[in-house]
Short mmCIF file of N, CA and C in Angstrom, two decimals:
data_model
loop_
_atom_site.label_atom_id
_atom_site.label_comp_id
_atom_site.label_asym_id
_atom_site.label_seq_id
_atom_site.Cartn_x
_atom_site.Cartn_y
_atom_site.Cartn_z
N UNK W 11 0.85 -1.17 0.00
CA UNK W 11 0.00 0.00 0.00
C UNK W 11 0.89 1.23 0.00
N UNK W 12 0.82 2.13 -0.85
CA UNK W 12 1.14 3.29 -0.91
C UNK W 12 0.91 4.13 0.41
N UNK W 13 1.78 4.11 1.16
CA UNK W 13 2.09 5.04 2.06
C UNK W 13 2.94 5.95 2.72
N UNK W 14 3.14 6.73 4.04
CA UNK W 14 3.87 8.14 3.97
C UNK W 14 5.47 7.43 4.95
N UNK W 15 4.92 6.58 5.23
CA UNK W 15 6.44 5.90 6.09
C UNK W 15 7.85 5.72 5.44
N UNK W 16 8.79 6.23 6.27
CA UNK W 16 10.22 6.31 5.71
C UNK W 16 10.89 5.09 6.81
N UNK W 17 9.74 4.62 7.54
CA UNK W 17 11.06 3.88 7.83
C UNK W 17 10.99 2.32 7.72
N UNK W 18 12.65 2.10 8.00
CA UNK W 18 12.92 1.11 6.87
C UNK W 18 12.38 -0.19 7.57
N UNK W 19 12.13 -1.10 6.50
CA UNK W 19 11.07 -2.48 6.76
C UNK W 19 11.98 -3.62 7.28
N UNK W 20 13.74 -3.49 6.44
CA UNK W 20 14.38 -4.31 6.80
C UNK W 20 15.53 -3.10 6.32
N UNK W 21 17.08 -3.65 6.79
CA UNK W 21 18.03 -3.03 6.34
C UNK W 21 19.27 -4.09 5.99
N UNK W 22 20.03 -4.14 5.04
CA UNK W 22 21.15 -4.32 4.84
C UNK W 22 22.46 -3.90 4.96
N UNK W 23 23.33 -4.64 4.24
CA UNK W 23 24.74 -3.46 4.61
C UNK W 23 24.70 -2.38 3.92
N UNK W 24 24.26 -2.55 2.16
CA UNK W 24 24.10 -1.83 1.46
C UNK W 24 22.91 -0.76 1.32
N UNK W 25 21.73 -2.08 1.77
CA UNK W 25 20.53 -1.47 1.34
C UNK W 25 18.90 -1.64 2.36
N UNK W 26 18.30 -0.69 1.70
CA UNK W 26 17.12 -0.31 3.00
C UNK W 26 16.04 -1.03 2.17
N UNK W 27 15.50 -1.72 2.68
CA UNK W 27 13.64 -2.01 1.89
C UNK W 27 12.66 -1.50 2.73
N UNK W 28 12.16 -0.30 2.22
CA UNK W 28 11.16 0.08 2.88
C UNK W 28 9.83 0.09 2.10
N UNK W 29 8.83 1.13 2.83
CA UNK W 29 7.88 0.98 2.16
C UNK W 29 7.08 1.90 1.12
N UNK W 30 6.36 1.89 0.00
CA UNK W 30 6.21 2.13 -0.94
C UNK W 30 5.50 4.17 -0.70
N UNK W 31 5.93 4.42 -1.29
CA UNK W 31 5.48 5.86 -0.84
C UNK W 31 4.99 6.40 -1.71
N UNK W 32 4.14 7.67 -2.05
CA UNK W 32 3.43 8.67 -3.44
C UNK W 32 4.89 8.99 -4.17
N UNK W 33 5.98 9.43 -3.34
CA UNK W 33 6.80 10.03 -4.29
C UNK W 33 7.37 8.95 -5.56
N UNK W 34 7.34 7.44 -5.16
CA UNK W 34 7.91 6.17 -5.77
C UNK W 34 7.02 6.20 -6.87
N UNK W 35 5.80 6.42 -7.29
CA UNK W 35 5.04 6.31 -8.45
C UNK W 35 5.83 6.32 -9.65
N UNK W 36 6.70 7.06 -9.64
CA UNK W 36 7.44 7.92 -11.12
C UNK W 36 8.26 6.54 -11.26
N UNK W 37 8.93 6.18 -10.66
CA UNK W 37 10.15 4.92 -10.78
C UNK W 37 9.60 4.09 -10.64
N UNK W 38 8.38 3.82 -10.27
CA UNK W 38 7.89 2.25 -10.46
C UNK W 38 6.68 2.54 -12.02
N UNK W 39 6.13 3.54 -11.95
CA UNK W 39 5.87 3.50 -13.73
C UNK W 39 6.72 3.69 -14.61
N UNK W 40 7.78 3.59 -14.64
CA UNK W 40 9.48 3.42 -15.43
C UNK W 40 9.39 1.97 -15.37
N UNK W 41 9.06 1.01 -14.60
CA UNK W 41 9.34 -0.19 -14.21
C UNK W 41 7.96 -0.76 -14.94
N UNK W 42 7.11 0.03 -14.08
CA UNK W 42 6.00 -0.51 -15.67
C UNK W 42 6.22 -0.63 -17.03
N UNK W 43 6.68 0.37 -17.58
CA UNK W 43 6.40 0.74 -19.05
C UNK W 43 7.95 0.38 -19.56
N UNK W 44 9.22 0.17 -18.91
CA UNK W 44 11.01 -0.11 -19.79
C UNK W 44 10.63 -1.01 -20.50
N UNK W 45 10.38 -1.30 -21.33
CA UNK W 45 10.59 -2.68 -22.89
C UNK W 45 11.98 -3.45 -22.04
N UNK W 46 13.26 -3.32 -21.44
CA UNK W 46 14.29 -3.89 -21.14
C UNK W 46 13.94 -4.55 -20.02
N UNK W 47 13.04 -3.46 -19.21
CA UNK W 47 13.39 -4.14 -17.56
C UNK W 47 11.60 -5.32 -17.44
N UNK W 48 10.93 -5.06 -18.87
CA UNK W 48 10.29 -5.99 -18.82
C UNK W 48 9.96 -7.09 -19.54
N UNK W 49 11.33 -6.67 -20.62
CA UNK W 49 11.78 -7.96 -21.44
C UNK W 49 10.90 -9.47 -20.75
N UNK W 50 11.43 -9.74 -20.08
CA UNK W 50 11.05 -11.23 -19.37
C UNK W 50 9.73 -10.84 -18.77
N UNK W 51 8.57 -9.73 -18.79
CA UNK W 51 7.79 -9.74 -18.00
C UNK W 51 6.28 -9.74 -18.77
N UNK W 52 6.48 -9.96 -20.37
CA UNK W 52 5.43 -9.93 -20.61
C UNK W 52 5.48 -8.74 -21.19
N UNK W 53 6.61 -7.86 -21.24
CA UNK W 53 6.35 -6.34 -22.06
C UNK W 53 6.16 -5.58 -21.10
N UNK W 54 5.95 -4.38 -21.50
CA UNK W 54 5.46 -2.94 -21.09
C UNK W 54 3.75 -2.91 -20.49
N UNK W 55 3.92 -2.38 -19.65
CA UNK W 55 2.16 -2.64 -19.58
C UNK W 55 1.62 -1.52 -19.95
N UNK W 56 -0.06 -1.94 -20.46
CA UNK W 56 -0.80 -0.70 -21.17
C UNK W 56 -0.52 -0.12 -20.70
N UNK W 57 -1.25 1.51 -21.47
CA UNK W 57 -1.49 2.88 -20.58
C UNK W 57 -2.49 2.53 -19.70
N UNK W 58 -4.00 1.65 -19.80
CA UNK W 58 -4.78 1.52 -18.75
C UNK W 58 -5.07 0.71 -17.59
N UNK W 59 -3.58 -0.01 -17.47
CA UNK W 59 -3.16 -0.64 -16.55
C UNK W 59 -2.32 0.24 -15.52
N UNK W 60 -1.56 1.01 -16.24
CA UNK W 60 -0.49 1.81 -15.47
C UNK W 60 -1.58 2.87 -14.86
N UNK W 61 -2.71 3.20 -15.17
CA UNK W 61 -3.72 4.23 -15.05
C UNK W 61 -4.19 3.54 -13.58
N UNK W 62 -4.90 2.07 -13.67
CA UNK W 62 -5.68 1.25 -12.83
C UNK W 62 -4.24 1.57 -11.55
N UNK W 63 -3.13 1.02 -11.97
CA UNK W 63 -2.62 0.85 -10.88
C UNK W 63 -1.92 2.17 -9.98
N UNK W 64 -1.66 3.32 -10.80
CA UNK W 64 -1.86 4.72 -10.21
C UNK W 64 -2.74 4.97 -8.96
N UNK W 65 -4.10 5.25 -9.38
CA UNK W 65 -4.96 5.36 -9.26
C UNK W 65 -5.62 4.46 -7.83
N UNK W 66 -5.28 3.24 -7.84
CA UNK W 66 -5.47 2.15 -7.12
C UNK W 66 -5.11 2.69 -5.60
N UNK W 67 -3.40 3.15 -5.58
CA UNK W 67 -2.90 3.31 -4.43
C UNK W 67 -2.30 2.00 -3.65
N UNK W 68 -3.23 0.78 -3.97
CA UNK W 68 -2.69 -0.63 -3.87
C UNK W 68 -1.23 -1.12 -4.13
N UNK W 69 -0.41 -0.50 -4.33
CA UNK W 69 0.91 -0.89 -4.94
C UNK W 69 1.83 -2.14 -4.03
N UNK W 70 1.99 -1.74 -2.74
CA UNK W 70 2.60 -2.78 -1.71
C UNK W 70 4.25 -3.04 -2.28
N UNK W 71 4.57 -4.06 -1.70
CA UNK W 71 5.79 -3.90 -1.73
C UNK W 71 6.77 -3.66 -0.96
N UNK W 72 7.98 -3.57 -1.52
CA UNK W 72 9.00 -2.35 -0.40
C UNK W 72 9.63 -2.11 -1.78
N UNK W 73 9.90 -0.81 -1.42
CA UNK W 73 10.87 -0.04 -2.22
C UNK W 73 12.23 -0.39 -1.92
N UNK W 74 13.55 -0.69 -2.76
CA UNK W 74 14.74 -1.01 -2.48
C UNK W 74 15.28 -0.07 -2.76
N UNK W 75 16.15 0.77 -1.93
CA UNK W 75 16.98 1.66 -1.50
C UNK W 75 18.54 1.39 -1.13
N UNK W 76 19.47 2.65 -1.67
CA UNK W 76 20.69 2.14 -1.20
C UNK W 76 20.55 3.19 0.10
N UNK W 77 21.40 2.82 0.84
CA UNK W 77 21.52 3.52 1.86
C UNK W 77 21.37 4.98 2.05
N UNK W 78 21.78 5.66 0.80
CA UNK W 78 21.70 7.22 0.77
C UNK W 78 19.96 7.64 0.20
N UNK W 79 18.81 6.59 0.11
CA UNK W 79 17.94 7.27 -0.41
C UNK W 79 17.36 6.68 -1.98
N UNK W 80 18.55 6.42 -2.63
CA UNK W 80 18.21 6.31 -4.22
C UNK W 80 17.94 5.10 -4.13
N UNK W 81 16.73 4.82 -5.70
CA UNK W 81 15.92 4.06 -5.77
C UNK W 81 16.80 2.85 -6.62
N UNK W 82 16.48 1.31 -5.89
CA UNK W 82 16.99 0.35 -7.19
C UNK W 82 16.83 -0.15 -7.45
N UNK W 83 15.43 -0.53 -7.17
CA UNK W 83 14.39 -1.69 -7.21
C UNK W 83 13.35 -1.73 -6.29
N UNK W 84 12.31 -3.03 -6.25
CA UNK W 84 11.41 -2.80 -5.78
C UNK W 84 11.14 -4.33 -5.54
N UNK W 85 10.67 -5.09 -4.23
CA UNK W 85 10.39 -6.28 -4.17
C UNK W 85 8.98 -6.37 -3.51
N UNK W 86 8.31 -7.44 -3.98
CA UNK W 86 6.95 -7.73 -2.87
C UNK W 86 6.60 -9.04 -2.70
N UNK W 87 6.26 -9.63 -1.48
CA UNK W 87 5.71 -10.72 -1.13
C UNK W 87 4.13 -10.44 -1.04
N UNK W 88 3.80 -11.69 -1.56
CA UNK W 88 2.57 -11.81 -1.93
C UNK W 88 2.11 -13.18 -2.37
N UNK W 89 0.55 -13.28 -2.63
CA UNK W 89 -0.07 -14.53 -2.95
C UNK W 89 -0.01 -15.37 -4.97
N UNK W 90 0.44 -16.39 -5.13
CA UNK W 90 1.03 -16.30 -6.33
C UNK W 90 -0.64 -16.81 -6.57
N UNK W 91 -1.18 -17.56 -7.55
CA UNK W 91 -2.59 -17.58 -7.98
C UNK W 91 -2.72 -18.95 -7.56
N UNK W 92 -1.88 -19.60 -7.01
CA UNK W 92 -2.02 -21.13 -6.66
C UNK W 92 -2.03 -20.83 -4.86
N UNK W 93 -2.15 -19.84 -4.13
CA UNK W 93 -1.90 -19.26 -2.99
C UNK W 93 -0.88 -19.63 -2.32
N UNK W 94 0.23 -20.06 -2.82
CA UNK W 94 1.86 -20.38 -2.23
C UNK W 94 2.04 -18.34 -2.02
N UNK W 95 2.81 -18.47 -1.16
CA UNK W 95 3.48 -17.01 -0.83
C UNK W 95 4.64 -16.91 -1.80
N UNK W 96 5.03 -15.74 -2.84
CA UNK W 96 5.77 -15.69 -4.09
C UNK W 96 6.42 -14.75 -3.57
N UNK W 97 8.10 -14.76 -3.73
CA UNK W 97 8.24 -13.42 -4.22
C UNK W 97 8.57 -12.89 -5.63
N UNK W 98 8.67 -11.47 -5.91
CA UNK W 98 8.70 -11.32 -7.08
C UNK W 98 9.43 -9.51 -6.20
N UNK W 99 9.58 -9.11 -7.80
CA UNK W 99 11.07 -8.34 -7.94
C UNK W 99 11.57 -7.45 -9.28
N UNK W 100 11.77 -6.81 -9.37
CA UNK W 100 12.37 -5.86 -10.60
C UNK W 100 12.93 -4.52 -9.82
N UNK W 101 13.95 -4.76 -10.53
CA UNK W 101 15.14 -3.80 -10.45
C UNK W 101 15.63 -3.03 -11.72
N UNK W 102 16.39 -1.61 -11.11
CA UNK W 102 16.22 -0.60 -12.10
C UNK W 102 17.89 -1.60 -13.44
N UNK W 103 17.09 -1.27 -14.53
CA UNK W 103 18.54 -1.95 -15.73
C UNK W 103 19.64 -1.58 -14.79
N UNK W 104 19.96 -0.02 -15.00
CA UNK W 104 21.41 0.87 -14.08
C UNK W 104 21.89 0.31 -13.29
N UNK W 105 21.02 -0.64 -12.55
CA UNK W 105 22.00 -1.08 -11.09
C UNK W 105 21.82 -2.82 -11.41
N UNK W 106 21.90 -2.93 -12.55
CA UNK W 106 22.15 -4.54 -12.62
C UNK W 106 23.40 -4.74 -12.48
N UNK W 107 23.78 -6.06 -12.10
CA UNK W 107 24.68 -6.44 -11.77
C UNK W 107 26.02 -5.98 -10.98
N UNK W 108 25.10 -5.50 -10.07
CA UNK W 108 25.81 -4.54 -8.66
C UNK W 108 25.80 -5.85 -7.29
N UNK W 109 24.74 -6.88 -7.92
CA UNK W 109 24.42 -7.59 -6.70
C UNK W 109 23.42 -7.02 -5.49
N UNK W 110 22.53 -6.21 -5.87
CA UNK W 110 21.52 -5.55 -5.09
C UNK W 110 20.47 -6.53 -5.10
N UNK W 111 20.37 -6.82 -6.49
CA UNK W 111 18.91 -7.64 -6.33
C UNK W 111 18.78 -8.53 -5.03
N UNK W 112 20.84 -10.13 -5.59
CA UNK W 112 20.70 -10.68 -4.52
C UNK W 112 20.34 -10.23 -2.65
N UNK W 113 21.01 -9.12 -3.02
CA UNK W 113 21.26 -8.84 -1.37
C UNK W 113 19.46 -8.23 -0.78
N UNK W 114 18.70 -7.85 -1.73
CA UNK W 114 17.65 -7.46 -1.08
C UNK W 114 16.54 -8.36 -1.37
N UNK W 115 16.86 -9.61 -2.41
CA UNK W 115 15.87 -10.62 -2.32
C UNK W 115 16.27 -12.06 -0.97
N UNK W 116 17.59 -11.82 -0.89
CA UNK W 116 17.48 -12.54 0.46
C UNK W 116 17.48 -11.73 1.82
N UNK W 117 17.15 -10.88 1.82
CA UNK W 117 16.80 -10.06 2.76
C UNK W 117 15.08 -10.06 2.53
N UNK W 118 14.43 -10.55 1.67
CA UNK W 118 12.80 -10.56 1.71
C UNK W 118 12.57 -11.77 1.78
N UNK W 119 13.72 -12.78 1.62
CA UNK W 119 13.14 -14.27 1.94
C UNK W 119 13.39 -14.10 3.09
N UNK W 120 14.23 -13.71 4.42
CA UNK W 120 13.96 -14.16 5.50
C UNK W 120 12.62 -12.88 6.10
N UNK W 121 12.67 -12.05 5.62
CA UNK W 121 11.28 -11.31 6.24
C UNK W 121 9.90 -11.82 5.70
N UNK W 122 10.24 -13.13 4.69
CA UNK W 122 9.03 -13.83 4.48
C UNK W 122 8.42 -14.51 5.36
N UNK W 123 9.68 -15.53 5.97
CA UNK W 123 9.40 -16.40 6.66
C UNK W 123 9.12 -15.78 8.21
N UNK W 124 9.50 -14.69 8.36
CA UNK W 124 9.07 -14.22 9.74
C UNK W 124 8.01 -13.60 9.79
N UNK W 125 6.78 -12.85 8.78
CA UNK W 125 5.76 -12.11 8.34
C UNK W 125 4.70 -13.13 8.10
N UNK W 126 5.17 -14.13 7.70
CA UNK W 126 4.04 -15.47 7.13
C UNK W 126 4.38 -16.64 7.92
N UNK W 127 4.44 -16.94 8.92
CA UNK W 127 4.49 -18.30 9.76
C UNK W 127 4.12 -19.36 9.39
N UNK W 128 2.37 -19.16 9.16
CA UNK W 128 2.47 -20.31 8.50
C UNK W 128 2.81 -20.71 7.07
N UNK W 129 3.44 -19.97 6.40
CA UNK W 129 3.45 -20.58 4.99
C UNK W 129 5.16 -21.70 5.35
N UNK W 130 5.44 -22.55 4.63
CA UNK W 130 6.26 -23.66 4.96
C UNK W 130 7.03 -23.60 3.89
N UNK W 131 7.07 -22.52 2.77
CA UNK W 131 7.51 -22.59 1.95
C UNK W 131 7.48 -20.97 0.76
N UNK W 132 8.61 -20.56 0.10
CA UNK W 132 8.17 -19.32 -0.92
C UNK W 132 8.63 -20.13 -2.14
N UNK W 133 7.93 -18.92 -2.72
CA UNK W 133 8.14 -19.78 -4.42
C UNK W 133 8.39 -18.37 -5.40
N UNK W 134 9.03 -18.49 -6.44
CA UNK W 134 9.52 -16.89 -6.98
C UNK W 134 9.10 -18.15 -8.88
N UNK W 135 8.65 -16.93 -9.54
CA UNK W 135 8.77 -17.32 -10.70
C UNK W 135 9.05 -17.04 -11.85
N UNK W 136 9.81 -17.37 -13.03
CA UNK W 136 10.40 -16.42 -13.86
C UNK W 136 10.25 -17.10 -15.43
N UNK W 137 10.83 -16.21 -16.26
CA UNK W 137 10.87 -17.17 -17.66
C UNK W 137 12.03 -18.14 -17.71
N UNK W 138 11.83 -18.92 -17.92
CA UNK W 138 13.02 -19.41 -18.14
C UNK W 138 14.26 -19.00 -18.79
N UNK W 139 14.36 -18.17 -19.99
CA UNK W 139 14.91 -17.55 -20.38
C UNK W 139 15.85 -16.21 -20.02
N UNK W 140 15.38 -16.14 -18.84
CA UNK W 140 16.15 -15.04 -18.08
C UNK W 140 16.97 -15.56 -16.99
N UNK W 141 17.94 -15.68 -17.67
CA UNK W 141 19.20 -16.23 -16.99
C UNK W 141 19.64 -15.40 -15.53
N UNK W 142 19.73 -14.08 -15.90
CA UNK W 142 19.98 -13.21 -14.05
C UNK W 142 18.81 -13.73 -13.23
N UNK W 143 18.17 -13.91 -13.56
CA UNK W 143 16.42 -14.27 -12.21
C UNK W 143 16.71 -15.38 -12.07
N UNK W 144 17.21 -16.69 -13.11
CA UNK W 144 17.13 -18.11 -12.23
C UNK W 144 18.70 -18.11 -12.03
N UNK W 145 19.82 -17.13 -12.34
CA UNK W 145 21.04 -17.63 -11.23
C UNK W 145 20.41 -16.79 -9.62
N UNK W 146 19.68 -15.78 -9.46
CA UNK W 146 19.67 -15.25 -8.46
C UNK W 146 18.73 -16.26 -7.93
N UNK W 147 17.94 -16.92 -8.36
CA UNK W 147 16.90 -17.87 -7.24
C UNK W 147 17.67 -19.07 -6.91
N UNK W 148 18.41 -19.12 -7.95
CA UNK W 148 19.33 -20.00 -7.74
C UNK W 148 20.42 -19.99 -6.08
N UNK W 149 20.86 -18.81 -6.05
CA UNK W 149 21.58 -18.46 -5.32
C UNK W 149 20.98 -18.11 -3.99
N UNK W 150 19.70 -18.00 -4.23
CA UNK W 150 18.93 -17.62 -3.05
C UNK W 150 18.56 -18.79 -2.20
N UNK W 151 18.87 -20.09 -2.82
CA UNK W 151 19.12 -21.51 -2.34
C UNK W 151 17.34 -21.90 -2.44
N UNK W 152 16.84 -21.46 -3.88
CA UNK W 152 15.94 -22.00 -4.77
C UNK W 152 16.16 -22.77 -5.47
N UNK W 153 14.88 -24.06 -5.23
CA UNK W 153 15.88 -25.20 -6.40
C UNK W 153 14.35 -25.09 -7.34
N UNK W 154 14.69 -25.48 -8.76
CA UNK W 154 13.43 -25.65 -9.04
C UNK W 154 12.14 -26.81 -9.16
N UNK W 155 11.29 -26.79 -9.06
CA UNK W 155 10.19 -27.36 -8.94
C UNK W 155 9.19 -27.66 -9.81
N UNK W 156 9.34 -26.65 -11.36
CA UNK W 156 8.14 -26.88 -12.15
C UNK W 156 8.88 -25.69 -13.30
N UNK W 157 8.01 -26.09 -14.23
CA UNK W 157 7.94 -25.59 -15.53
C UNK W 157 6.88 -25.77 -16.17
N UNK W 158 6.13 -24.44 -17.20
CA UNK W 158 5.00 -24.64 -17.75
C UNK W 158 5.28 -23.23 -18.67
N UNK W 159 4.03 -23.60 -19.57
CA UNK W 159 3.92 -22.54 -20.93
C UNK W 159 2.82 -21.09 -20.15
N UNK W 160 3.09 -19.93 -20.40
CA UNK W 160 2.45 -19.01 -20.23
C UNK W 160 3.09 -17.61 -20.41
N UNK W 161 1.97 -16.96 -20.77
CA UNK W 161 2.37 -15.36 -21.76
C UNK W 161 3.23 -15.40 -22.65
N UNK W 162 3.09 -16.71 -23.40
CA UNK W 162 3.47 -16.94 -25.02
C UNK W 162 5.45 -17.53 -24.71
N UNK W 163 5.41 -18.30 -23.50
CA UNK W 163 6.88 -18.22 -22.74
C UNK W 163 6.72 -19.28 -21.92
N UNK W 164 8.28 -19.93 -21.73
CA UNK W 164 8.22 -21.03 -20.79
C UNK W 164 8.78 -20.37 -19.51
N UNK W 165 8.19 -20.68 -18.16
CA UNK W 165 7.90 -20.05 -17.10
C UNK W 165 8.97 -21.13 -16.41
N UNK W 166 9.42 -20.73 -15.18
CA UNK W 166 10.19 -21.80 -14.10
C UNK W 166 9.33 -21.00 -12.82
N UNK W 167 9.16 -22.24 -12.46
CA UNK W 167 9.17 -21.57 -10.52
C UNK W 167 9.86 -22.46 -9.42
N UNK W 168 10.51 -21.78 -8.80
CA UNK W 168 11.42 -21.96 -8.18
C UNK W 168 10.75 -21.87 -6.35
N UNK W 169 11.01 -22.49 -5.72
CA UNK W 169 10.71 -22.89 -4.26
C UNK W 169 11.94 -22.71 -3.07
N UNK W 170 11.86 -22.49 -1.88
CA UNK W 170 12.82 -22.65 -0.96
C UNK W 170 11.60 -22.75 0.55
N UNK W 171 12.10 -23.57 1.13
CA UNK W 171 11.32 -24.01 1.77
C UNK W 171 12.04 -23.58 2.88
N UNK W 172 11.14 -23.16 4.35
CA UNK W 172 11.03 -22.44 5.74
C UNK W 172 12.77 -22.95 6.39
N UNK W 173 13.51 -22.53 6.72
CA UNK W 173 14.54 -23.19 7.22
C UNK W 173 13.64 -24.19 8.56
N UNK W 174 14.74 -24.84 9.24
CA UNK W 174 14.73 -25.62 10.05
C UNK W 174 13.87 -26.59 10.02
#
């Protein structure tokens, strides 16, 4: 949910995940609409999607932050359509391969497992074809679990189950 809070949800060495604010709109409709950063996502989304989700205020999430403020992504836990708890993730092109993603998607797998008790398990899902998303789930000590056809693309989803 789009709200006025600055403070941070979790922190890293590098980086802050907090929560989604009015001023973030502009950089997460960049994230909507990049042809690059949504290569693997199905494209650009309409104008009346980006409108719905404006508008909505619903956004959720955390905003990924480096320590000084600037924006470098954006992660959210949430319900995937099979109701497993998913995460999912996009980060700005600029700061690829800085290693942010990793460091702030395993920083949302363990605030998964402490936010959702009972779930026994997360699951993240990607194209197969996008090699940075399955070495990072990879690395996130995701093994995979399934493969199937959807949005004209072969899909992986990837699982890591509750420690202990």
């Amino acid at each position: 949910m789009v709200g006025a809070s600055a403070a941070p949800v979790v922190s890293t060495d590098r980086l802050v995940l907090r929560a989604v604010r009015p001023a973030d709109l502009a950089v997460l409709e960049r994230m909507w609409r990049d042809p690059l950063m949504r290569r693997h996502l199905g494209g650009p989304l309409p104008d009346d999607v980006v409108a719905k989700r404006r508008a909505g205020g619903g956004i959720g999430g955390f905003m990924v932050t480096l320590r000084f403020g600037e924006v470098v992504g954006w992660c959210h836990l949430g319900r995937y359509r099979t109701g497993e708890l998913e995460l999912s993730y996009v980060f700005l092109s600029e700061w690829w391969g800085w290693g942010y993603a990793r460091e702030a998607c395993a920083a949302a797998v363990g605030l998964a497992f402490e936010r959702f008790p009972d779930d026994a398990r997360l699951i993240a899902v990607t194209q197969e074809t996008n090699d940075r998303s399955v070495r990072l789930l990879e690395a996130l000590g995701m093994t995979r679990v399934d493969a199937f056809e959807e949005f004209g693309a072969r899909q992986v989803r990837y699982a890591v189950d509750r420690p202990g």
